[in-house]
Structure formats: structure tokens, C-alpha cells
PDB file of C-alpha atoms in Angstrom:
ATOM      1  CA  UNK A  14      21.435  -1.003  -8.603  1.00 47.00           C
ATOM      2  CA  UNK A  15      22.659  -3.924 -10.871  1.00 46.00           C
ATOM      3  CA  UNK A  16      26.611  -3.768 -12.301  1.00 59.00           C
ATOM      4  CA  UNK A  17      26.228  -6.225 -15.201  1.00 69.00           C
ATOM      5  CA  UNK A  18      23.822  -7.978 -17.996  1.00 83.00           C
ATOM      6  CA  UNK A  19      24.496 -11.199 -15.733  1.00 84.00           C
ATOM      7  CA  UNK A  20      23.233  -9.781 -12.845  1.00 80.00           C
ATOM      8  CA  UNK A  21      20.304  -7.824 -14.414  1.00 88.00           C
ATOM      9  CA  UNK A  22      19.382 -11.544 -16.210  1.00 92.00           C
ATOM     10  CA  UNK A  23      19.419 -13.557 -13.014  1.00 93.00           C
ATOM     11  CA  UNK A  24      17.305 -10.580 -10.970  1.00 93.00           C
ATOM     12  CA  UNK A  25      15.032 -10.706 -13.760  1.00 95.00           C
ATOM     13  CA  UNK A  26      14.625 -14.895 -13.496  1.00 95.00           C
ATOM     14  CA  UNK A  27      13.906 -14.580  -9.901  1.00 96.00           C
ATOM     15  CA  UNK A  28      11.318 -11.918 -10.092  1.00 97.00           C
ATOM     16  CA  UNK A  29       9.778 -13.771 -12.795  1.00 97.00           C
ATOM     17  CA  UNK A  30       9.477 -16.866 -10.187  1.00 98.00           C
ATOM     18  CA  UNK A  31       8.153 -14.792  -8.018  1.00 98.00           C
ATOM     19  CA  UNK A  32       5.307 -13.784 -10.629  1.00 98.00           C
ATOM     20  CA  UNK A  33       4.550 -17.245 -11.306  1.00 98.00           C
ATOM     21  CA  UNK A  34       4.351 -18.370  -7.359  1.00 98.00           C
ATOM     22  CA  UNK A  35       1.461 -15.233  -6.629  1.00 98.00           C
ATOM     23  CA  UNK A  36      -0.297 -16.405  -9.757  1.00 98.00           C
ATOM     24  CA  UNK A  37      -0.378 -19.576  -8.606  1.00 98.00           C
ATOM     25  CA  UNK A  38      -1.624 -18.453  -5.304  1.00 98.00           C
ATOM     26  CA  UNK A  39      -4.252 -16.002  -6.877  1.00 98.00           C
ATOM     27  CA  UNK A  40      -5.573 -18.569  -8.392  1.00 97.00           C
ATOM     28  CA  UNK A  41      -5.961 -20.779  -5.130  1.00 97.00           C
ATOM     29  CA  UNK A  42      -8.360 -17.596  -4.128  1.00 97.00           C
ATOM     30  CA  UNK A  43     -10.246 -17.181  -7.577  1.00 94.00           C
ATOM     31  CA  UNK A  44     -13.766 -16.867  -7.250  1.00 92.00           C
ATOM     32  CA  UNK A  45     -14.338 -16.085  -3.114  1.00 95.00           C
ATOM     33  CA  UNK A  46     -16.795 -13.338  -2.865  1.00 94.00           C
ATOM     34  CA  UNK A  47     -14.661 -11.367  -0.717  1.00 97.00           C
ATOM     35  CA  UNK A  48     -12.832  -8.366  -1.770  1.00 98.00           C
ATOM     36  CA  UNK A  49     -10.281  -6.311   0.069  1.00 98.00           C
ATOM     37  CA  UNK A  50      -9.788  -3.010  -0.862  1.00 98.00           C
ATOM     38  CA  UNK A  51      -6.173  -1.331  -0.012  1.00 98.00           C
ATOM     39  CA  UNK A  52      -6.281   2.707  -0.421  1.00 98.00           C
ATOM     40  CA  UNK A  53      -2.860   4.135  -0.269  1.00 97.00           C
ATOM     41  CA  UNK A  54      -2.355   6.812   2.323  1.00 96.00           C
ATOM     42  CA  UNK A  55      -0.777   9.844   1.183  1.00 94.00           C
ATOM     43  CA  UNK A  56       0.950  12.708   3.232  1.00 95.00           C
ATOM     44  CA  UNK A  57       1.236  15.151   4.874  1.00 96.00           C
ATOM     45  CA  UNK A  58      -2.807  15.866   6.098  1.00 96.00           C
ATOM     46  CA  UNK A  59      -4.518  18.535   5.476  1.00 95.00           C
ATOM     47  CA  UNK A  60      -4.146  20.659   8.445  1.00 95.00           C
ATOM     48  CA  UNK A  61      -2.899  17.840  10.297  1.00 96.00           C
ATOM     49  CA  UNK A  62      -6.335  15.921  10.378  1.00 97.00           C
ATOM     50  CA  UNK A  63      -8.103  15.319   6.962  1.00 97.00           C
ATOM     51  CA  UNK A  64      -6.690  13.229   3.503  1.00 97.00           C
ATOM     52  CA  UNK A  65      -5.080  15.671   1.053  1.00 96.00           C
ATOM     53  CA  UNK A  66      -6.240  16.330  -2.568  1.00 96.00           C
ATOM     54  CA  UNK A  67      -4.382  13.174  -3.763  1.00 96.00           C
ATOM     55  CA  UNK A  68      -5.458  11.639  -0.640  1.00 97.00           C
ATOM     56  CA  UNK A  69      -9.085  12.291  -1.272  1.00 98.00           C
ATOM     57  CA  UNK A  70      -8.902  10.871  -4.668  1.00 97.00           C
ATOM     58  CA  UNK A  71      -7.862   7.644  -3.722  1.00 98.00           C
ATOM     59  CA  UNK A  72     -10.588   7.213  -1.637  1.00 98.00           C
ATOM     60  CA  UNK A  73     -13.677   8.361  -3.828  1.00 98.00           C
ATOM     61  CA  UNK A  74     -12.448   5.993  -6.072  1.00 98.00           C
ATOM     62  CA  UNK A  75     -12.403   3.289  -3.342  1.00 98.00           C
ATOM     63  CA  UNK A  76     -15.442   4.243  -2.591  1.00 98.00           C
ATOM     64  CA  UNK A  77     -16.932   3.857  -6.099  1.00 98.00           C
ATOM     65  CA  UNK A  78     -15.014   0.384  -6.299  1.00 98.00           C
ATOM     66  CA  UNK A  79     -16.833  -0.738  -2.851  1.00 98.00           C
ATOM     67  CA  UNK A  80     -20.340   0.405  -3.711  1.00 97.00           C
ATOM     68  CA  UNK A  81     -20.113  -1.462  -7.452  1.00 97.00           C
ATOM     69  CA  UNK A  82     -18.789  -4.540  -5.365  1.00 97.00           C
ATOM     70  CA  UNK A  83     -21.631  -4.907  -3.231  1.00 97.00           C
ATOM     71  CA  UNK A  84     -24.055  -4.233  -5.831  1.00 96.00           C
ATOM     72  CA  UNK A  85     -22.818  -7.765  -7.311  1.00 94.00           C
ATOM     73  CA  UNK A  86     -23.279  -8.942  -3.676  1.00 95.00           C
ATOM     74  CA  UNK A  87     -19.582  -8.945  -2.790  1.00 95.00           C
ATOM     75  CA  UNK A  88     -18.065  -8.944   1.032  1.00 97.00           C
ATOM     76  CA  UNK A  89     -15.697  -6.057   0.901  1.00 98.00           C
ATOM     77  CA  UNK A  90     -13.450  -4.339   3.518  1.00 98.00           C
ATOM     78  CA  UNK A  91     -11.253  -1.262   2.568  1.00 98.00           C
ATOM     79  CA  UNK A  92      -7.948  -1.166   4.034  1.00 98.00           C
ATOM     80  CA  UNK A  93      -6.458   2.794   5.171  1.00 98.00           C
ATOM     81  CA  UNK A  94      -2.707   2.141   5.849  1.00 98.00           C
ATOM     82  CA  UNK A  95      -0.567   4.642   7.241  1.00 97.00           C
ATOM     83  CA  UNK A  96       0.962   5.577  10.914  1.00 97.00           C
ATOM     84  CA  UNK A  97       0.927   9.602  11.933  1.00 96.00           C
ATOM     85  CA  UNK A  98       3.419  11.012   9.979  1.00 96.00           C
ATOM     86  CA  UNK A  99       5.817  13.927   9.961  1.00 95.00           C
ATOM     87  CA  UNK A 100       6.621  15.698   6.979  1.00 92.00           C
ATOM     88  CA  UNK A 101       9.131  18.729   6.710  1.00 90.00           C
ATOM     89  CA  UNK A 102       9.406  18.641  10.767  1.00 89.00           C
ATOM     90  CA  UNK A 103       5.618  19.262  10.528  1.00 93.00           C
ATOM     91  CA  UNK A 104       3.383  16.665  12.433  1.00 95.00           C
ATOM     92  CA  UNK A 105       0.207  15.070  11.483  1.00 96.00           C
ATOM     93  CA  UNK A 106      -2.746  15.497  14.224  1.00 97.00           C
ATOM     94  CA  UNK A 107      -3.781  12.123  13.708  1.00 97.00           C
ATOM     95  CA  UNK A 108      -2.951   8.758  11.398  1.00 97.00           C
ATOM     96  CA  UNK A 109      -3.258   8.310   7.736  1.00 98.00           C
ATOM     97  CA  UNK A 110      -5.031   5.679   8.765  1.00 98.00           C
ATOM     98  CA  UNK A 111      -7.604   7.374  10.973  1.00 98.00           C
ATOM     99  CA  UNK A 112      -7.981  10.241   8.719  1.00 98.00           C
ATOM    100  CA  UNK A 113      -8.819   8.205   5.490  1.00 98.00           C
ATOM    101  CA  UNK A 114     -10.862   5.561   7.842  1.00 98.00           C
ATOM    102  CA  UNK A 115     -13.064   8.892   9.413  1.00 98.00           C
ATOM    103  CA  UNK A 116     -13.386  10.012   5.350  1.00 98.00           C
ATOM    104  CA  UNK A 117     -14.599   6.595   4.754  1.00 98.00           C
ATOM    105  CA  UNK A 118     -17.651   6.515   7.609  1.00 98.00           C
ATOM    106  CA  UNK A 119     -18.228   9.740   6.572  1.00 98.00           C
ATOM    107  CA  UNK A 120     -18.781   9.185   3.200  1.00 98.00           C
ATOM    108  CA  UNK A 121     -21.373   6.622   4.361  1.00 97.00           C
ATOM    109  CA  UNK A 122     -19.194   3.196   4.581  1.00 97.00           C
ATOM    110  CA  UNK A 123     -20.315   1.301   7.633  1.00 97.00           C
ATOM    111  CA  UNK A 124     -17.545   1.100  10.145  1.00 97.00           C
ATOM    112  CA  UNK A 125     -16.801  -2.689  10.322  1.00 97.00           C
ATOM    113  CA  UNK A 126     -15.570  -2.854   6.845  1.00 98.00           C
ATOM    114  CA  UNK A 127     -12.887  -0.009   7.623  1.00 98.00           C
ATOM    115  CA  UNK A 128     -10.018  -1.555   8.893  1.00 98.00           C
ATOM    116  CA  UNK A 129      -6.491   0.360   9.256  1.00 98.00           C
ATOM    117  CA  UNK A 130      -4.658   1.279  12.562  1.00 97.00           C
ATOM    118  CA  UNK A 131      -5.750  -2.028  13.551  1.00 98.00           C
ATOM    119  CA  UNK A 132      -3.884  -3.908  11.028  1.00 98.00           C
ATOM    120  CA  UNK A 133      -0.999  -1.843  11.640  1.00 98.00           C
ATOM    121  CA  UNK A 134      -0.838  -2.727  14.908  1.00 98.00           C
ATOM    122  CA  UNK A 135      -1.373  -6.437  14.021  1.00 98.00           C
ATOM    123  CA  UNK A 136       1.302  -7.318  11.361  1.00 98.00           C
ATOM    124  CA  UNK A 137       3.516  -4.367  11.997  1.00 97.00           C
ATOM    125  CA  UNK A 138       3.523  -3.584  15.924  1.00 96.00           C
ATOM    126  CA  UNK A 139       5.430  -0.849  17.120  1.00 94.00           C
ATOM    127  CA  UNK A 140       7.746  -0.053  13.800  1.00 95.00           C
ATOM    128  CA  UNK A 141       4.729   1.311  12.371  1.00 96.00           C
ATOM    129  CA  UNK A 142       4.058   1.928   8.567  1.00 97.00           C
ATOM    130  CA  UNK A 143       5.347   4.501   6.761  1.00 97.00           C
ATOM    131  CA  UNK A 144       6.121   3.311   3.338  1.00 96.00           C
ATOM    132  CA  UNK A 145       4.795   1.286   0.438  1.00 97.00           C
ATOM    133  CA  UNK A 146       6.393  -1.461   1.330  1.00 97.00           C
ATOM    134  CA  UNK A 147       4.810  -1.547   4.604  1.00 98.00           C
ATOM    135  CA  UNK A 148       1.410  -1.129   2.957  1.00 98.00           C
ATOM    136  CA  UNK A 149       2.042  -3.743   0.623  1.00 98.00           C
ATOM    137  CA  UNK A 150       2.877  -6.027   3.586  1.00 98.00           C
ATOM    138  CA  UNK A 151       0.266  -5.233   6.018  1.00 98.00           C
ATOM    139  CA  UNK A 152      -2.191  -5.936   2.898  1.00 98.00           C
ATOM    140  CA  UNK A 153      -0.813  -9.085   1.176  1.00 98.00           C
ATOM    141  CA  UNK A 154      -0.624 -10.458   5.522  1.00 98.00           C
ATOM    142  CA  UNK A 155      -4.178  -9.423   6.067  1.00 98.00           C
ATOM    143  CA  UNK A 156      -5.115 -11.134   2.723  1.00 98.00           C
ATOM    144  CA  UNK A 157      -3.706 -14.050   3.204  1.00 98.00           C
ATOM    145  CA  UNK A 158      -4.844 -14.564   6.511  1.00 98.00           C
ATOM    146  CA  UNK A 159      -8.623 -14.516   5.953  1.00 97.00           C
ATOM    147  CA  UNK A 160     -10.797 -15.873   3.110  1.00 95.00           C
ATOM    148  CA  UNK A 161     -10.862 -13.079   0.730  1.00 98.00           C
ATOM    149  CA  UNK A 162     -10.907 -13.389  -2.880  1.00 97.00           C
ATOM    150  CA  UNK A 163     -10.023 -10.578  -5.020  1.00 98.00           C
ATOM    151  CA  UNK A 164      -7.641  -8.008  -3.685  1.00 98.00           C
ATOM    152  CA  UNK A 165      -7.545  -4.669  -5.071  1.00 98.00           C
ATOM    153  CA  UNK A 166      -5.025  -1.705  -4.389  1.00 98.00           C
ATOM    154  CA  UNK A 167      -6.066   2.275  -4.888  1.00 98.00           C
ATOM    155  CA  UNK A 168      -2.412   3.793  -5.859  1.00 97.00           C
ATOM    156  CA  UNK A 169      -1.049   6.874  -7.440  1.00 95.00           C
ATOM    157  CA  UNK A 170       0.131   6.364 -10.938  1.00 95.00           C
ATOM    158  CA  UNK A 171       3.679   7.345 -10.437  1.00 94.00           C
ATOM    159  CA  UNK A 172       4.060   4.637  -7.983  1.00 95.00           C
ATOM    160  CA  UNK A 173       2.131   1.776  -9.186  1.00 97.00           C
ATOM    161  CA  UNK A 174       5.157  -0.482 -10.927  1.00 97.00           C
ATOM    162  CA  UNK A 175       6.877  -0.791  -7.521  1.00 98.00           C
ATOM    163  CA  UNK A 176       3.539  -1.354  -5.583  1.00 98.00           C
ATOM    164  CA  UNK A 177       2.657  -4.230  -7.289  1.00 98.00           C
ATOM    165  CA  UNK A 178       6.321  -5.200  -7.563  1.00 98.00           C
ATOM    166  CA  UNK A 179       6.184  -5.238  -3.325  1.00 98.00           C
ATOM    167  CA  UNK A 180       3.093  -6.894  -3.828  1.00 98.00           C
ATOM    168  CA  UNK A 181       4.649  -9.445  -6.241  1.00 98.00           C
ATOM    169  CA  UNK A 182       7.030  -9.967  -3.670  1.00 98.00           C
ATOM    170  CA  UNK A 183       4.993 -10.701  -1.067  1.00 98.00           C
ATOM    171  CA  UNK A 184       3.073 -13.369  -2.874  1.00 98.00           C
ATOM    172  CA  UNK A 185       0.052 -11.595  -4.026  1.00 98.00           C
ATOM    173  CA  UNK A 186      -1.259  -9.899  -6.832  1.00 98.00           C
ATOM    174  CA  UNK A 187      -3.102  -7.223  -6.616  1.00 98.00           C
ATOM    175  CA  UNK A 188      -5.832  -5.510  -9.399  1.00 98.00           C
ATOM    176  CA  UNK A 189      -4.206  -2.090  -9.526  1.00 98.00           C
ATOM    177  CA  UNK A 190      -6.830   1.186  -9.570  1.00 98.00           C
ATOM    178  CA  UNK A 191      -5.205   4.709 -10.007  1.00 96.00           C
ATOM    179  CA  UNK A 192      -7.009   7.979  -8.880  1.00 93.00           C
ATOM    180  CA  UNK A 193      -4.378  10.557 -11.004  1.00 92.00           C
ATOM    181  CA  UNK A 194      -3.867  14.395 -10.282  1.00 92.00           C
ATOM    182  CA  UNK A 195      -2.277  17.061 -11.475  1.00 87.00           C
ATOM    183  CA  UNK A 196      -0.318  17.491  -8.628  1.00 86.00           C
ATOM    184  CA  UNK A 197       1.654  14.339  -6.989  1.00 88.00           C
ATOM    185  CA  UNK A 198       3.600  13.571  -4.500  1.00 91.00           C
ATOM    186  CA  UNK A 199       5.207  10.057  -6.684  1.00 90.00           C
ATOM    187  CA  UNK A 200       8.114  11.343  -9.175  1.00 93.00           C
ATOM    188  CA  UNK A 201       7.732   9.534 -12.162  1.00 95.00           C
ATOM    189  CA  UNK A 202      11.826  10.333 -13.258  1.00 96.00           C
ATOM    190  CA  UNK A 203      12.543   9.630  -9.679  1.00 96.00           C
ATOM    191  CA  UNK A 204      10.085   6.277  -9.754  1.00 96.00           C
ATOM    192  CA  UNK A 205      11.535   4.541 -12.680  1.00 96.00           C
ATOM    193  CA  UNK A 206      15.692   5.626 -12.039  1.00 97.00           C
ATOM    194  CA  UNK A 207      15.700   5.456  -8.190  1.00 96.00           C
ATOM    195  CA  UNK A 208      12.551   3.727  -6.447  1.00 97.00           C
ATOM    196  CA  UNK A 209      12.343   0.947  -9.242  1.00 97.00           C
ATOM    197  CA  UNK A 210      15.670  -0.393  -9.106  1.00 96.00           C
ATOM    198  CA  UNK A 211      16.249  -0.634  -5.469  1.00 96.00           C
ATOM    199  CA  UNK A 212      13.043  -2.568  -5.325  1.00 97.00           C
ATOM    200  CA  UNK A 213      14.366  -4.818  -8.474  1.00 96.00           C
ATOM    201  CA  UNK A 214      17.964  -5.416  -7.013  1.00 95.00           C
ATOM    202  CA  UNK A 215      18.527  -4.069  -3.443  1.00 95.00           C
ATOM    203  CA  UNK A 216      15.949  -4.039  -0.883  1.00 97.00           C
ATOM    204  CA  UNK A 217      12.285  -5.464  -1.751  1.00 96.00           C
ATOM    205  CA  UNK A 218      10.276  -5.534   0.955  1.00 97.00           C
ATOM    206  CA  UNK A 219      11.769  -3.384   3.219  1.00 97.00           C
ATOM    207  CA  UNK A 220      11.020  -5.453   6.411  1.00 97.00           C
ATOM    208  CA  UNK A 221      14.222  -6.837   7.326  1.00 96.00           C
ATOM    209  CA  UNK A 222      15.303  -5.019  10.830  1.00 95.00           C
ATOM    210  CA  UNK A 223      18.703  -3.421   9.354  1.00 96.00           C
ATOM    211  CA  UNK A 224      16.962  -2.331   6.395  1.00 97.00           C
ATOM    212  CA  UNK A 225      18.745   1.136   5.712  1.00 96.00           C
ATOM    213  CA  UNK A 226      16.098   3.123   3.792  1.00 96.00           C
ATOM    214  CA  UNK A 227      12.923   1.232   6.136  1.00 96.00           C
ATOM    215  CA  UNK A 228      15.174   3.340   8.850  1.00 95.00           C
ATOM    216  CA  UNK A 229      16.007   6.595   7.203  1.00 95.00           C
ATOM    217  CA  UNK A 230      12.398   7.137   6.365  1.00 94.00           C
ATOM    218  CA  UNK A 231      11.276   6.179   9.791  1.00 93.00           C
ATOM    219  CA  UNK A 232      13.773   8.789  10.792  1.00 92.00           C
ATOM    220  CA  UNK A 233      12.212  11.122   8.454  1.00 93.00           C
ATOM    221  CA  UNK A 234       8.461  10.627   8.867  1.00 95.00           C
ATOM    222  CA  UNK A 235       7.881   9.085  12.352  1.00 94.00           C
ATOM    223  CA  UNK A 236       7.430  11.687  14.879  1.00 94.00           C
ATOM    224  CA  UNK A 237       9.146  11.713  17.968  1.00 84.00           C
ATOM    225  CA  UNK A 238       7.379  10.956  21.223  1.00 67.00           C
ATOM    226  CA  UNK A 239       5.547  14.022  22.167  1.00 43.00           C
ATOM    227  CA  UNK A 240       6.267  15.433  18.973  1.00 38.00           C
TER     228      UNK A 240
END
């Protein structure tokens, strides 16, 4: 949280730097027919194995987002982030990833342009990814490391402003998509007076090893071995 006007002023002039630098660097990419499409996860699974309602949503829309792409003759990979997860002491089956990448094939995409447990593996190893942040960076590394074009993200209203802020941060800027429901998991009191200013002036990306909420909500959602 920020103490004083001064503070608030000089957060605000480096985020706005920040803005400027993945604009610049959006531009660099403008007009590469490649798209990459990231689909938030969402947890827990349905019955420890298949996307949730919210889940679900995201991903229809990805899929109508993909389809319209290639129609215009786009390259387009979807992204599924998301190690298995524990929620409430309960324990997912299977990833986020695997469970929206299954949804995916399916639904009829063609399995090369799924990518997810891969990339998790790639940028983020054994700490996993299991929060925003760590979708955000798996994304912007994937995106920067290949010739795409046009990235897109699939998000949840409630936590698009600090998605894009992460994303922002991370020197890309994404074209944000929402799939609302009635029911969500994202808070929008809890977004706007809790999630929104840590990103803003404490922690905003997440990544750094003595990051104290990346580790509390490894504690909370990573299941133990076995578990």
C-alpha cells in the first residue's frame, strides 16, 4: 500500500514508463500474423478433472477468438496456464493446464496449437504456476520469444485491471477478452482495495524467490507430494 501523495505520484510515473516501454514494444510486433491466445485457468476442477463453469467460459470464448483468427488466415496458438491445484485441502486430478488443453482438442482445436504444461515447465520449472502473475509471465516469456504478433488474454472481469497491469509489467500488452458469469471466483471489492494496490506499490510480478504472497499461495494451492 502507498503512505503519501508523493509516493502514490512517483508509483504512478513509473508505471506510466512502463506503459510507454510495452507500447513501444507492441509496436515492434504490429502486423505479424501470429496470434497467441492466453486463457486464464480457473480453480478448483470440476470433479478434479474438467474446467469449471467460469472455466468453461473462458475457453468457448477462446475458442470463438481462434476460429475468427484463422478465418482471416492468422497463425494462432492458445495458451492453458495453470499447475494442479489444491483448493480447500481438496486436490485437483489433473492440471489446469491439462484440463483446459483436453477441453480445447475436444472442442475440435488441433493439438499443436495447444500449448500449456509445456510452457510451464519451460519459463517456470519446478515453482510451478499458480497465480496471475505467473500466467502473465509464462505468456509475455513465450511471446516474446517467438514471432507472434498480436497477443490476446481470455480473463475474468473482476481481475482484468491487475492482469494487464502484470502484463504491463512484463513488457507486453495484451488485447483483453472477458467471458463474465454470474458466479466468480475474482472479488471485485477485494480486486480494486487489496489485489490492485499490492500490484501498484508492493509486489508486481511476483517472481522474485522471497516473494511472500508467490509463497503463501504456493502454500495454499500446490499440493503436497503424493497429495
Amino acid at each position: 500500500m502507498t503512505d503519501t501523495p508523493a509516493q502514490t505520484t512517483e508509483a504512478q510515473r513509473l508505471w506510466e514508463e512502463k506503459l510507454a516501454q510495452a507500447r513501444s514494444y507492441m509496436k515492434t510486433r504490429h502486423g505479424r500474423p501470429r496470434t497467441l491466445i492466453e486463457v486464464a485457468a480457473q480453480h478448483p476442477l470440476a470433479h478434479g478433472t474438467h474446467p469449471n463453469e467460469e472455466f468453461t467460459a473462458r475457453l468457448e470464448r477462446a475458442i470463438e477468438l481462434y476460429t475468427q483468427l484463422r478465418e482471416h488466415g492468422e497463425h494462432v496458438e492458445l495458451y492453458v496456464p495453470g499447475s494442479r491445484h489444491m483448493f480447500r485441502g481438496v486436490a485437483d486430478k489433473i492440471s489446469l493446464s491439462q484440463a483446459g488443453g483436453d477441453y480445447l482438442i475436444a472442442r475440435g482445436i488441433a493439438a499443436p496449437y495447444v500449448r500449456g504444461e509445456d510452457l510451464n515447465r519451460r519459463y517456470k520449472g519446478e515453482d510451478g504456476v499458480y497465480n496471475s502473475a505467473d500466467e502473465c509471465f509464462v505468456t509475455a516469456s513465450y511471446f516474446k520469444d517467438n514471432d507472434f504478433g498480436t497477443l490476446i488474454s481470455v480473463v475474468a472481469p473482476g481481475q482484468l485491471h491487475r492482469k494487464m497491469l502484470h502484463y504491463i509489467h512484463f513488457g507486453v500488452l495484451a488485447l483483453p477478452h472477458t467471458a463474465p458469469t454470474l458466479d466468480s471466483f475474482h472479488n471485485y471489492v477485494h480486486e480494486a482495495l487489496v489485489e490492485l494496490p499490492s500490484v501498484l506499490f508492493t509486489d508486481p510480478d511476483l517472481q522474485a524467490p522471497d516473494s511472500a504472497k508467490a509463497n503463501r499461495m504456493r502454500t495454499e494451492r500446490r499440493p503436497a507430494t503424493g497429495h
